[in-house]
PDB file of C-alpha atoms in Angstrom:
ATOM      1  CA  UNK A 185     -12.223  22.973  11.557  1.00 82.00           C
ATOM      2  CA  UNK A 186      -8.995  23.605   9.614  1.00 92.00           C
ATOM      3  CA  UNK A 187      -6.582  24.800  12.318  1.00 91.00           C
ATOM      4  CA  UNK A 188      -3.263  26.402  11.521  1.00 95.00           C
ATOM      5  CA  UNK A 189      -1.988  26.569  15.087  1.00 96.00           C
ATOM      6  CA  UNK A 190      -0.255  23.142  14.695  1.00 96.00           C
ATOM      7  CA  UNK A 191       2.032  24.899  12.177  1.00 97.00           C
ATOM      8  CA  UNK A 192       3.431  27.399  14.676  1.00 96.00           C
ATOM      9  CA  UNK A 193       7.076  27.130  15.661  1.00 95.00           C
ATOM     10  CA  UNK A 194       6.214  26.094  19.229  1.00 96.00           C
ATOM     11  CA  UNK A 195       3.854  23.361  18.011  1.00 96.00           C
ATOM     12  CA  UNK A 196       6.483  22.042  15.600  1.00 96.00           C
ATOM     13  CA  UNK A 197       9.081  21.896  18.381  1.00 96.00           C
ATOM     14  CA  UNK A 198       6.720  20.075  20.754  1.00 96.00           C
ATOM     15  CA  UNK A 199       5.643  17.672  18.008  1.00 97.00           C
ATOM     16  CA  UNK A 200       9.245  16.934  17.055  1.00 97.00           C
ATOM     17  CA  UNK A 201      10.122  16.173  20.681  1.00 97.00           C
ATOM     18  CA  UNK A 202       7.112  13.859  20.939  1.00 97.00           C
ATOM     19  CA  UNK A 203       7.828  12.037  17.685  1.00 97.00           C
ATOM     20  CA  UNK A 204      11.534  11.512  18.268  1.00 97.00           C
ATOM     21  CA  UNK A 205      11.418  11.080  22.026  1.00 97.00           C
ATOM     22  CA  UNK A 206       8.218   9.074  22.511  1.00 97.00           C
ATOM     23  CA  UNK A 207       6.367   7.893  19.392  1.00 97.00           C
ATOM     24  CA  UNK A 208       9.244   6.562  17.294  1.00 97.00           C
ATOM     25  CA  UNK A 209      10.944   4.707  20.198  1.00 96.00           C
ATOM     26  CA  UNK A 210       7.568   3.108  21.040  1.00 95.00           C
ATOM     27  CA  UNK A 211       7.048   2.020  17.431  1.00 94.00           C
ATOM     28  CA  UNK A 212      10.548   0.531  17.371  1.00 94.00           C
ATOM     29  CA  UNK A 213       9.947  -1.292  20.660  1.00 92.00           C
ATOM     30  CA  UNK A 214       6.414  -2.564  20.102  1.00 89.00           C
ATOM     31  CA  UNK A 215       6.253  -3.119  16.344  1.00 88.00           C
ATOM     32  CA  UNK A 216       9.890  -3.169  15.166  1.00 90.00           C
ATOM     33  CA  UNK A 217       8.859  -2.532  11.537  1.00 92.00           C
ATOM     34  CA  UNK A 218      11.280  -3.254   8.737  1.00 93.00           C
ATOM     35  CA  UNK A 219      11.844   0.010   6.886  1.00 93.00           C
ATOM     36  CA  UNK A 220      12.856   0.013   3.215  1.00 94.00           C
ATOM     37  CA  UNK A 221      13.469   3.230   1.278  1.00 95.00           C
ATOM     38  CA  UNK A 222      13.941   3.306  -2.470  1.00 94.00           C
ATOM     39  CA  UNK A 223      14.511   7.032  -2.675  1.00 88.00           C
ATOM     40  CA  UNK A 224      17.951   8.441  -3.384  1.00 83.00           C
ATOM     41  CA  UNK A 225      17.323  11.473  -1.171  1.00 84.00           C
ATOM     42  CA  UNK A 226      14.765  12.844   1.209  1.00 90.00           C
ATOM     43  CA  UNK A 227      12.450  15.336  -0.506  1.00 93.00           C
ATOM     44  CA  UNK A 228      13.773  18.891  -0.529  1.00 92.00           C
ATOM     45  CA  UNK A 229      10.336  20.422  -1.067  1.00 95.00           C
ATOM     46  CA  UNK A 230       6.872  19.370   0.168  1.00 97.00           C
ATOM     47  CA  UNK A 231       5.411  16.286  -1.520  1.00 97.00           C
ATOM     48  CA  UNK A 232       2.135  14.372  -1.465  1.00 98.00           C
ATOM     49  CA  UNK A 233       2.594  11.111   0.473  1.00 98.00           C
ATOM     50  CA  UNK A 234       0.118   8.338  -0.403  1.00 98.00           C
ATOM     51  CA  UNK A 235      -0.267   4.969   1.307  1.00 97.00           C
ATOM     52  CA  UNK A 236      -2.587   2.011   1.774  1.00 96.00           C
ATOM     53  CA  UNK A 237      -4.673   2.091   4.964  1.00 95.00           C
ATOM     54  CA  UNK A 238      -4.850  -0.882   7.347  1.00 92.00           C
ATOM     55  CA  UNK A 239      -5.146   0.040  11.040  1.00 89.00           C
ATOM     56  CA  UNK A 240      -5.505   2.913  13.485  1.00 87.00           C
ATOM     57  CA  UNK A 241      -1.730   2.789  13.947  1.00 90.00           C
ATOM     58  CA  UNK A 242      -0.801   3.412  10.315  1.00 94.00           C
ATOM     59  CA  UNK A 243       0.364   7.004  10.803  1.00 96.00           C
ATOM     60  CA  UNK A 244       3.114   6.465  13.435  1.00 96.00           C
ATOM     61  CA  UNK A 245       4.305   3.296  11.666  1.00 95.00           C
ATOM     62  CA  UNK A 246       4.449   5.132   8.342  1.00 97.00           C
ATOM     63  CA  UNK A 247       6.273   8.076   9.906  1.00 97.00           C
ATOM     64  CA  UNK A 248       8.787   5.603  11.326  1.00 97.00           C
ATOM     65  CA  UNK A 249       9.621   4.513   7.783  1.00 95.00           C
ATOM     66  CA  UNK A 250      10.378   8.061   6.647  1.00 95.00           C
ATOM     67  CA  UNK A 251      13.585   9.949   7.281  1.00 89.00           C
ATOM     68  CA  UNK A 252      13.747  12.160  10.343  1.00 92.00           C
ATOM     69  CA  UNK A 253      13.745  15.418   8.394  1.00 93.00           C
ATOM     70  CA  UNK A 254      10.698  14.327   6.419  1.00 95.00           C
ATOM     71  CA  UNK A 255       8.513  12.980   9.230  1.00 95.00           C
ATOM     72  CA  UNK A 256       8.948  16.115  11.320  1.00 94.00           C
ATOM     73  CA  UNK A 257       7.060  18.125   8.716  1.00 96.00           C
ATOM     74  CA  UNK A 258       4.018  16.062   7.756  1.00 98.00           C
ATOM     75  CA  UNK A 259       0.364  17.140   7.779  1.00 98.00           C
ATOM     76  CA  UNK A 260      -1.979  14.151   7.955  1.00 97.00           C
ATOM     77  CA  UNK A 261      -5.413  14.078   6.294  1.00 95.00           C
ATOM     78  CA  UNK A 262      -7.862  12.280   8.580  1.00 92.00           C
ATOM     79  CA  UNK A 263     -11.547  11.394   8.229  1.00 88.00           C
ATOM     80  CA  UNK A 264     -13.372  14.673   8.703  1.00 84.00           C
ATOM     81  CA  UNK A 265     -16.471  13.066  10.167  1.00 87.00           C
ATOM     82  CA  UNK A 266     -14.422  11.365  12.893  1.00 88.00           C
ATOM     83  CA  UNK A 267     -12.641  14.586  13.842  1.00 88.00           C
ATOM     84  CA  UNK A 268     -15.931  16.465  13.981  1.00 86.00           C
ATOM     85  CA  UNK A 269     -17.419  13.837  16.298  1.00 89.00           C
ATOM     86  CA  UNK A 270     -14.393  14.191  18.554  1.00 86.00           C
ATOM     87  CA  UNK A 271     -14.687  17.983  18.592  1.00 89.00           C
ATOM     88  CA  UNK A 272     -18.396  17.817  19.447  1.00 90.00           C
ATOM     89  CA  UNK A 273     -18.072  15.006  22.017  1.00 89.00           C
ATOM     90  CA  UNK A 274     -20.394  12.590  20.244  1.00 92.00           C
ATOM     91  CA  UNK A 275     -20.497   9.285  18.406  1.00 90.00           C
ATOM     92  CA  UNK A 276     -18.221   7.353  20.771  1.00 90.00           C
ATOM     93  CA  UNK A 277     -18.843   4.058  22.538  1.00 88.00           C
ATOM     94  CA  UNK A 278     -20.336   5.597  25.704  1.00 91.00           C
ATOM     95  CA  UNK A 279     -20.817   8.876  27.571  1.00 90.00           C
ATOM     96  CA  UNK A 280     -17.393   8.672  29.201  1.00 90.00           C
ATOM     97  CA  UNK A 281     -15.640   8.296  25.832  1.00 89.00           C
ATOM     98  CA  UNK A 282     -17.722  11.191  24.528  1.00 88.00           C
ATOM     99  CA  UNK A 283     -16.462  13.231  27.468  1.00 92.00           C
ATOM    100  CA  UNK A 284     -12.849  12.466  26.554  1.00 90.00           C
ATOM    101  CA  UNK A 285     -13.302  12.981  22.815  1.00 89.00           C
ATOM    102  CA  UNK A 286     -12.534  16.761  22.656  1.00 91.00           C
ATOM    103  CA  UNK A 287      -9.266  16.210  24.511  1.00 94.00           C
ATOM    104  CA  UNK A 288      -8.400  13.434  22.063  1.00 93.00           C
ATOM    105  CA  UNK A 289      -9.111  15.794  19.179  1.00 93.00           C
ATOM    106  CA  UNK A 290      -6.726  18.489  20.399  1.00 95.00           C
ATOM    107  CA  UNK A 291      -4.070  15.971  21.395  1.00 95.00           C
ATOM    108  CA  UNK A 292      -4.061  14.169  18.043  1.00 95.00           C
ATOM    109  CA  UNK A 293      -4.199  17.460  16.141  1.00 95.00           C
ATOM    110  CA  UNK A 294      -1.214  18.800  18.053  1.00 96.00           C
ATOM    111  CA  UNK A 295       0.971  15.692  18.082  1.00 96.00           C
ATOM    112  CA  UNK A 296       0.312  14.455  14.535  1.00 97.00           C
ATOM    113  CA  UNK A 297      -0.709  17.655  12.744  1.00 97.00           C
ATOM    114  CA  UNK A 298      -3.971  16.190  11.419  1.00 96.00           C
ATOM    115  CA  UNK A 299      -6.603  18.017   9.395  1.00 95.00           C
ATOM    116  CA  UNK A 300     -10.045  16.858   8.207  1.00 93.00           C
ATOM    117  CA  UNK A 301     -10.693  15.329   4.800  1.00 91.00           C
ATOM    118  CA  UNK A 302     -14.455  14.670   4.498  1.00 85.00           C
ATOM    119  CA  UNK A 303     -15.497  11.319   3.079  1.00 77.00           C
ATOM    120  CA  UNK A 304     -18.616  12.876   1.580  1.00 74.00           C
ATOM    121  CA  UNK A 305     -19.749  16.337   0.602  1.00 69.00           C
ATOM    122  CA  UNK A 306     -17.570  19.264  -0.409  1.00 74.00           C
ATOM    123  CA  UNK A 307     -13.848  18.658   0.095  1.00 83.00           C
ATOM    124  CA  UNK A 308     -12.676  21.908  -1.532  1.00 90.00           C
ATOM    125  CA  UNK A 309     -11.836  23.507   1.825  1.00 92.00           C
ATOM    126  CA  UNK A 310      -9.728  20.478   2.732  1.00 94.00           C
ATOM    127  CA  UNK A 311      -7.794  20.724  -0.538  1.00 94.00           C
ATOM    128  CA  UNK A 312      -7.188  24.422   0.082  1.00 95.00           C
ATOM    129  CA  UNK A 313      -5.935  23.649   3.576  1.00 96.00           C
ATOM    130  CA  UNK A 314      -3.559  21.020   2.161  1.00 96.00           C
ATOM    131  CA  UNK A 315      -2.204  23.624  -0.269  1.00 96.00           C
ATOM    132  CA  UNK A 316      -1.659  26.100   2.569  1.00 97.00           C
ATOM    133  CA  UNK A 317       0.137  23.403   4.569  1.00 97.00           C
ATOM    134  CA  UNK A 318       2.502  22.828   1.647  1.00 97.00           C
ATOM    135  CA  UNK A 319       3.092  26.570   1.377  1.00 97.00           C
ATOM    136  CA  UNK A 320       4.220  26.415   5.014  1.00 96.00           C
ATOM    137  CA  UNK A 321       6.653  23.599   4.238  1.00 97.00           C
ATOM    138  CA  UNK A 322       4.648  20.510   5.255  1.00 98.00           C
ATOM    139  CA  UNK A 323       4.339  17.288   3.299  1.00 98.00           C
ATOM    140  CA  UNK A 324       0.725  16.126   3.001  1.00 98.00           C
ATOM    141  CA  UNK A 325      -0.145  12.512   3.846  1.00 98.00           C
ATOM    142  CA  UNK A 326      -3.359  10.954   2.554  1.00 97.00           C
ATOM    143  CA  UNK A 327      -4.807   7.440   2.488  1.00 97.00           C
ATOM    144  CA  UNK A 328      -6.531   7.366  -0.913  1.00 96.00           C
ATOM    145  CA  UNK A 329      -8.595   4.237  -0.192  1.00 95.00           C
ATOM    146  CA  UNK A 330     -10.702   6.459   2.062  1.00 89.00           C
ATOM    147  CA  UNK A 331     -11.076   3.935   4.885  1.00 90.00           C
ATOM    148  CA  UNK A 332      -9.238   1.071   6.558  1.00 89.00           C
ATOM    149  CA  UNK A 333      -9.235  -2.194   4.640  1.00 89.00           C
ATOM    150  CA  UNK A 334     -12.006  -4.589   5.733  1.00 88.00           C
ATOM    151  CA  UNK A 335     -10.298  -7.705   4.377  1.00 87.00           C
ATOM    152  CA  UNK A 336      -6.549  -7.098   4.241  1.00 85.00           C
ATOM    153  CA  UNK A 337      -6.583  -6.365   0.515  1.00 90.00           C
ATOM    154  CA  UNK A 338      -5.578  -3.037  -0.958  1.00 93.00           C
ATOM    155  CA  UNK A 339      -8.653  -1.441  -2.514  1.00 94.00           C
ATOM    156  CA  UNK A 340      -9.125   1.069  -5.329  1.00 95.00           C
ATOM    157  CA  UNK A 341      -7.979   4.626  -4.688  1.00 96.00           C
ATOM    158  CA  UNK A 342     -10.663   7.286  -4.676  1.00 93.00           C
ATOM    159  CA  UNK A 343     -10.575   9.691  -7.596  1.00 90.00           C
ATOM    160  CA  UNK A 344     -10.144  12.648  -5.260  1.00 91.00           C
ATOM    161  CA  UNK A 345      -6.521  11.669  -4.594  1.00 94.00           C
ATOM    162  CA  UNK A 346      -5.616  12.272  -8.232  1.00 95.00           C
ATOM    163  CA  UNK A 347      -7.523  15.553  -8.205  1.00 94.00           C
ATOM    164  CA  UNK A 348      -5.649  16.661  -5.092  1.00 95.00           C
ATOM    165  CA  UNK A 349      -2.332  15.713  -6.698  1.00 96.00           C
ATOM    166  CA  UNK A 350      -3.131  17.769  -9.789  1.00 95.00           C
ATOM    167  CA  UNK A 351      -4.120  20.782  -7.713  1.00 94.00           C
ATOM    168  CA  UNK A 352      -1.026  20.637  -5.507  1.00 95.00           C
ATOM    169  CA  UNK A 353       1.276  20.294  -8.548  1.00 94.00           C
ATOM    170  CA  UNK A 354       4.006  18.510  -6.603  1.00 96.00           C
ATOM    171  CA  UNK A 355       5.853  15.227  -6.614  1.00 96.00           C
ATOM    172  CA  UNK A 356       4.210  12.239  -4.933  1.00 97.00           C
ATOM    173  CA  UNK A 357       5.841   9.726  -2.607  1.00 97.00           C
ATOM    174  CA  UNK A 358       4.230   6.238  -2.539  1.00 97.00           C
ATOM    175  CA  UNK A 359       4.414   4.134   0.640  1.00 97.00           C
ATOM    176  CA  UNK A 360       3.189   0.587   1.275  1.00 97.00           C
ATOM    177  CA  UNK A 361       2.457  -0.734   4.769  1.00 96.00           C
ATOM    178  CA  UNK A 362       2.813  -4.499   5.037  1.00 92.00           C
ATOM    179  CA  UNK A 363       2.166  -7.130   7.688  1.00 86.00           C
ATOM    180  CA  UNK A 364      -0.304  -5.111   9.714  1.00 83.00           C
ATOM    181  CA  UNK A 365      -3.325  -7.142   8.602  1.00 74.00           C
ATOM    182  CA  UNK A 366      -1.601 -10.392   9.570  1.00 67.00           C
ATOM    183  CA  UNK A 367      -1.168  -9.234  13.144  1.00 66.00           C
ATOM    184  CA  UNK A 368      -4.652  -7.724  13.238  1.00 62.00           C
ATOM    185  CA  UNK A 369      -6.530 -10.799  12.017  1.00 64.00           C
ATOM    186  CA  UNK A 370      -4.494 -13.460  13.771  1.00 58.00           C
ATOM    187  CA  UNK A 371      -4.509 -11.490  17.032  1.00 54.00           C
ATOM    188  CA  UNK A 372      -0.762 -12.065  17.094  1.00 51.00           C
ATOM    189  CA  UNK A 373       1.393 -10.218  19.577  1.00 56.00           C
ATOM    190  CA  UNK A 374       2.416  -6.805  18.268  1.00 54.00           C
ATOM    191  CA  UNK A 375       5.562  -6.893  20.351  1.00 58.00           C
ATOM    192  CA  UNK A 376       8.286  -7.201  17.720  1.00 60.00           C
ATOM    193  CA  UNK A 377       6.247  -9.626  15.604  1.00 65.00           C
ATOM    194  CA  UNK A 378       8.636  -9.358  12.652  1.00 71.00           C
ATOM    195  CA  UNK A 379       5.650  -9.099  10.283  1.00 84.00           C
ATOM    196  CA  UNK A 380       5.348  -5.332   9.958  1.00 90.00           C
ATOM    197  CA  UNK A 381       7.125  -3.356   7.245  1.00 93.00           C
ATOM    198  CA  UNK A 382       7.119   0.031   5.548  1.00 95.00           C
ATOM    199  CA  UNK A 383       8.285   0.322   1.955  1.00 96.00           C
ATOM    200  CA  UNK A 384       8.924   3.899   0.794  1.00 97.00           C
ATOM    201  CA  UNK A 385       9.172   4.210  -2.974  1.00 96.00           C
ATOM    202  CA  UNK A 386      10.756   6.762  -5.271  1.00 95.00           C
ATOM    203  CA  UNK A 387       9.172  10.146  -5.842  1.00 95.00           C
ATOM    204  CA  UNK A 388       7.066  10.403  -8.977  1.00 95.00           C
ATOM    205  CA  UNK A 389       6.153  13.440 -11.040  1.00 95.00           C
ATOM    206  CA  UNK A 390       2.855  14.341 -12.679  1.00 94.00           C
ATOM    207  CA  UNK A 391       2.540  15.740 -16.201  1.00 91.00           C
ATOM    208  CA  UNK A 392       0.359  18.821 -16.513  1.00 87.00           C
ATOM    209  CA  UNK A 393      -1.875  17.227 -19.137  1.00 90.00           C
ATOM    210  CA  UNK A 394      -2.695  14.172 -16.972  1.00 92.00           C
ATOM    211  CA  UNK A 395      -6.368  14.017 -16.003  1.00 94.00           C
ATOM    212  CA  UNK A 396      -7.417  13.274 -12.373  1.00 93.00           C
ATOM    213  CA  UNK A 397      -8.519   9.725 -13.165  1.00 95.00           C
ATOM    214  CA  UNK A 398      -5.161   8.836 -14.713  1.00 96.00           C
ATOM    215  CA  UNK A 399      -3.354  10.546 -11.838  1.00 96.00           C
ATOM    216  CA  UNK A 400      -5.299   8.415  -9.355  1.00 97.00           C
ATOM    217  CA  UNK A 401      -4.484   5.265 -11.315  1.00 97.00           C
ATOM    218  CA  UNK A 402      -0.781   6.169 -11.326  1.00 97.00           C
ATOM    219  CA  UNK A 403      -0.738   6.645  -7.540  1.00 97.00           C
ATOM    220  CA  UNK A 404      -2.475   3.313  -6.996  1.00 97.00           C
ATOM    221  CA  UNK A 405      -0.154   1.523  -9.403  1.00 97.00           C
ATOM    222  CA  UNK A 406       2.937   2.862  -7.642  1.00 97.00           C
ATOM    223  CA  UNK A 407       1.748   1.785  -4.175  1.00 97.00           C
ATOM    224  CA  UNK A 408       0.723  -1.655  -5.455  1.00 96.00           C
ATOM    225  CA  UNK A 409       4.130  -2.116  -7.035  1.00 95.00           C
ATOM    226  CA  UNK A 410       5.750  -1.639  -3.609  1.00 95.00           C
ATOM    227  CA  UNK A 411       3.522  -4.396  -2.221  1.00 87.00           C
ATOM    228  CA  UNK A 412       4.654  -6.762  -4.939  1.00 73.00           C
ATOM    229  CA  UNK A 413       8.311  -6.153  -4.156  1.00 71.00           C
TER     230      UNK A 413
END
């Protein structure tokens, strides 16, 4: 359930070729997001990346907003229940989609380095996997709202994001994705709509004495501040 094979040198090379040769050119062509970066430098060590969650396409659009060196080494936390359904060929729209689901699981895992983060139950194993990913040099990307927005508004971050931040003991990088809800609701054309943007903030540090609830609130505040600007 928590594979480490996407961290091998061969997997990293293949993923880098896919991101830079296929995914990022497609994002630029189809979405043409405006990328803003407030940081003074790309992170030199692994960080926790946190962002609001709007659509199924958030990950490639967010990666587009990051620097090349950063996006090539990102491990993405994804809904554990969805990944398990894919692995076990169940829970899709019909039998044919169920048949394709295992292939989708391995493809997404390989090309975007995803790992499961359960929405309910014990998430300790997921946190441990995130820590191992950082030990191997990967930034960890999470969407602390826990699910895609149902109404276009940014919703409260789940307390687990602050707990994860405390356990990883690293800097955090806030990111805000804008314009995606406009295109989703209005059924506007995605092709270079001019509405989509990624705003990457400055890295923030966490004091040792900060409790998980306050850490969660700080992450949410930083992402919301990028929306306001």
